[in-house]
PDB file of C-alpha atoms in Angstrom:
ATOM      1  CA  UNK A   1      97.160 102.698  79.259  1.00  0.00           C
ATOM      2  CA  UNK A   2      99.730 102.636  82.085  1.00  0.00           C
ATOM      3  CA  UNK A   3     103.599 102.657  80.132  1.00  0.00           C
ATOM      4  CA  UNK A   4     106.203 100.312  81.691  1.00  0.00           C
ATOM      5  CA  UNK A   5     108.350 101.958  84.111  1.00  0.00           C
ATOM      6  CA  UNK A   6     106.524 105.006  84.330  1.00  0.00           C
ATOM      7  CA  UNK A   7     105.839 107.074  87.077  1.00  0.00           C
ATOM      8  CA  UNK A   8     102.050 105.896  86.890  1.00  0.00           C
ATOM      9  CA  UNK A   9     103.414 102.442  87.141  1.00  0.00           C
ATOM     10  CA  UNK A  10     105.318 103.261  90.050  1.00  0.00           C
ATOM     11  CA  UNK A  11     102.613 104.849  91.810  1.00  0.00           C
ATOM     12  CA  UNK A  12     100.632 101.781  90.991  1.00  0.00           C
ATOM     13  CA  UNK A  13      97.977 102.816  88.488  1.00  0.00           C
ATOM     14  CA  UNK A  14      96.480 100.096  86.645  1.00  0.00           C
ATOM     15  CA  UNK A  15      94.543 100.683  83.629  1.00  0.00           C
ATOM     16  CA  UNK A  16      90.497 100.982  84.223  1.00  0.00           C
ATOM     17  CA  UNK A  17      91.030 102.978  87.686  1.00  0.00           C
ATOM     18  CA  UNK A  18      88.742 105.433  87.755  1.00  0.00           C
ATOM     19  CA  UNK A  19      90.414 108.583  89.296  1.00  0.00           C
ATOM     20  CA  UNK A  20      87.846 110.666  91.670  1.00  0.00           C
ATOM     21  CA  UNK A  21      90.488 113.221  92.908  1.00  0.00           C
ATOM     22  CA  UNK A  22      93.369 113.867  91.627  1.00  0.00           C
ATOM     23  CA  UNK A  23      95.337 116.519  93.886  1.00  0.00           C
ATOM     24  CA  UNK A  24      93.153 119.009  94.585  1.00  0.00           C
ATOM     25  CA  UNK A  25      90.938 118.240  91.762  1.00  0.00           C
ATOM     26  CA  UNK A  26      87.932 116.561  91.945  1.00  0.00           C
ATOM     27  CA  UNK A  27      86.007 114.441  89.872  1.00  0.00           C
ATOM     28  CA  UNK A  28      81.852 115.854  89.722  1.00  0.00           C
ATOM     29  CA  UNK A  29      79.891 114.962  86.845  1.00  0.00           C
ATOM     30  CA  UNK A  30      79.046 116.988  84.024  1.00  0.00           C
ATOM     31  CA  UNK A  31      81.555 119.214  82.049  1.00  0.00           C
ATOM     32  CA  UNK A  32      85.022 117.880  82.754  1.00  0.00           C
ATOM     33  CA  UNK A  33      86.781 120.051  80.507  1.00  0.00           C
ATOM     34  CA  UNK A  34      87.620 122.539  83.344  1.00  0.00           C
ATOM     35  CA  UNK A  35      88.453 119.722  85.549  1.00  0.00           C
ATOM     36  CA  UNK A  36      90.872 117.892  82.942  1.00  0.00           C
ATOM     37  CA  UNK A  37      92.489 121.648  82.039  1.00  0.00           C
ATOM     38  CA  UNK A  38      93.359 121.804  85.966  1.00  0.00           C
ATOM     39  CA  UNK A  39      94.749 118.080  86.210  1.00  0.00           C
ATOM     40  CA  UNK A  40      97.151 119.301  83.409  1.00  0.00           C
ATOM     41  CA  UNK A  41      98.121 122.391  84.950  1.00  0.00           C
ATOM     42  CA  UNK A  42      98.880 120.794  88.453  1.00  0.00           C
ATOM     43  CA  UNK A  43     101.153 118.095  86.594  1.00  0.00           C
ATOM     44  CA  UNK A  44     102.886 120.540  85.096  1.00  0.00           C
ATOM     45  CA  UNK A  45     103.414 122.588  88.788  1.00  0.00           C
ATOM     46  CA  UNK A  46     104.128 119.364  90.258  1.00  0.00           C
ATOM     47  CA  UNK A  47     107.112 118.123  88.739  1.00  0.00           C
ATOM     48  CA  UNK A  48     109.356 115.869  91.022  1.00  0.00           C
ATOM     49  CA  UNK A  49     106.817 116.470  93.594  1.00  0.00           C
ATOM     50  CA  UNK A  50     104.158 113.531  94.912  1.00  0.00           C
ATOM     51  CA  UNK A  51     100.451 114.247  94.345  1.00  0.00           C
ATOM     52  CA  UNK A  52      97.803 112.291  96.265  1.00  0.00           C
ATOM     53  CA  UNK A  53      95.157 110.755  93.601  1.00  0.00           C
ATOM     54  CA  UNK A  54      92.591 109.003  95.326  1.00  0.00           C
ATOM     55  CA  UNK A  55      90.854 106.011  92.844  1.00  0.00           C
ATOM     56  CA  UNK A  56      88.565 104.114  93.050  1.00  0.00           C
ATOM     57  CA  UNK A  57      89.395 100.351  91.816  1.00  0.00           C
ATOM     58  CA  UNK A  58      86.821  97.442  91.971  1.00  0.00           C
ATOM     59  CA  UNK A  59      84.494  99.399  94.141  1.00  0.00           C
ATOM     60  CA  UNK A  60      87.809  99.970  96.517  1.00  0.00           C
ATOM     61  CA  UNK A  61      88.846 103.756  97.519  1.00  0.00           C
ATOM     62  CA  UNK A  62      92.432 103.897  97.371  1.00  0.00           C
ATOM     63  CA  UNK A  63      95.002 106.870  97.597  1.00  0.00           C
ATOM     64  CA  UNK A  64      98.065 106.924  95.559  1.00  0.00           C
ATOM     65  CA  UNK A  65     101.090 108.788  95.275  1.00  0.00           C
ATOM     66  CA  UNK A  66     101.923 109.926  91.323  1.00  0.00           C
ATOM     67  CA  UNK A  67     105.078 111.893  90.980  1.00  0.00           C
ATOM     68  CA  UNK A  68     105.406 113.685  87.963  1.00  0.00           C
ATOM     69  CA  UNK A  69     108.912 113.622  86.532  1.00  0.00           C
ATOM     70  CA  UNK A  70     110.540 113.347  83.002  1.00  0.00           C
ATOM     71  CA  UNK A  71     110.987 109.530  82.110  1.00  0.00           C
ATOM     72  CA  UNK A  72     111.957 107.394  79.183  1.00  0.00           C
ATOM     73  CA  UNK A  73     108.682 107.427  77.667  1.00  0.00           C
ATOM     74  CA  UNK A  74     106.172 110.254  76.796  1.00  0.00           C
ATOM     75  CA  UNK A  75     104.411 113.091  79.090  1.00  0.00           C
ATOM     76  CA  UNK A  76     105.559 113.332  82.926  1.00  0.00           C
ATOM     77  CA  UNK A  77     103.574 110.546  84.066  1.00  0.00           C
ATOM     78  CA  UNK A  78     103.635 107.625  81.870  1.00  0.00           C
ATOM     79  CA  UNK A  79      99.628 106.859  81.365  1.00  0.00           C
ATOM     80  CA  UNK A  80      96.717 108.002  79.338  1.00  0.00           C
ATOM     81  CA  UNK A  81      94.358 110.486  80.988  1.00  0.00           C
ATOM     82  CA  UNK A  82      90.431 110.217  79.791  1.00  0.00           C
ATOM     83  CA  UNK A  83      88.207 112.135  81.288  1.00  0.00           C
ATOM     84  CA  UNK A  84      84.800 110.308  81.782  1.00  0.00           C
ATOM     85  CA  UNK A  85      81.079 112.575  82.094  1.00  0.00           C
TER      86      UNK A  85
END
């Protein structure tokens, strides 16, 4: 889910884009809980500040900019995070 006139929206996340790096972060398979812990923790040292995701998006690399920042909605960046094995 990617919120209306969130910062995910702005960065141009769509919903079903499968994030392989998000800062420096990167997606391996197996257990993501560490991975999905660190995601957290860099949003929350990255407010106001860009972070490079790179996604992948009908078989298409592309890198983003998400900026974390407080919003209208919920959380800092406006989408739902699920971490896939």
């Amino acid at each position: 889910r990617v919120e209306a006139g969130s910062p995910a929206e702005a960065a141009g996340l769509r919903v079903g884009d499968r994030i392989l790096q998000f800062g420096n972060v990167r997606h391996v398979s197996g257990n993501v809980s560490p991975q999905f812990n660190a995601v957290v923790q860099q949003v929350g040292n990255s407010i106001d500040s860009p972070i490079e995701v790179l996604i992948e998006r009908d078989l298409e690399r592309i890198s983003l900019h998400l900026t974390p920042r407080r919003w209208d909605g919920r959380g800092m960046l406006g989408c739902n995070l699920m971490p896939v094995a």
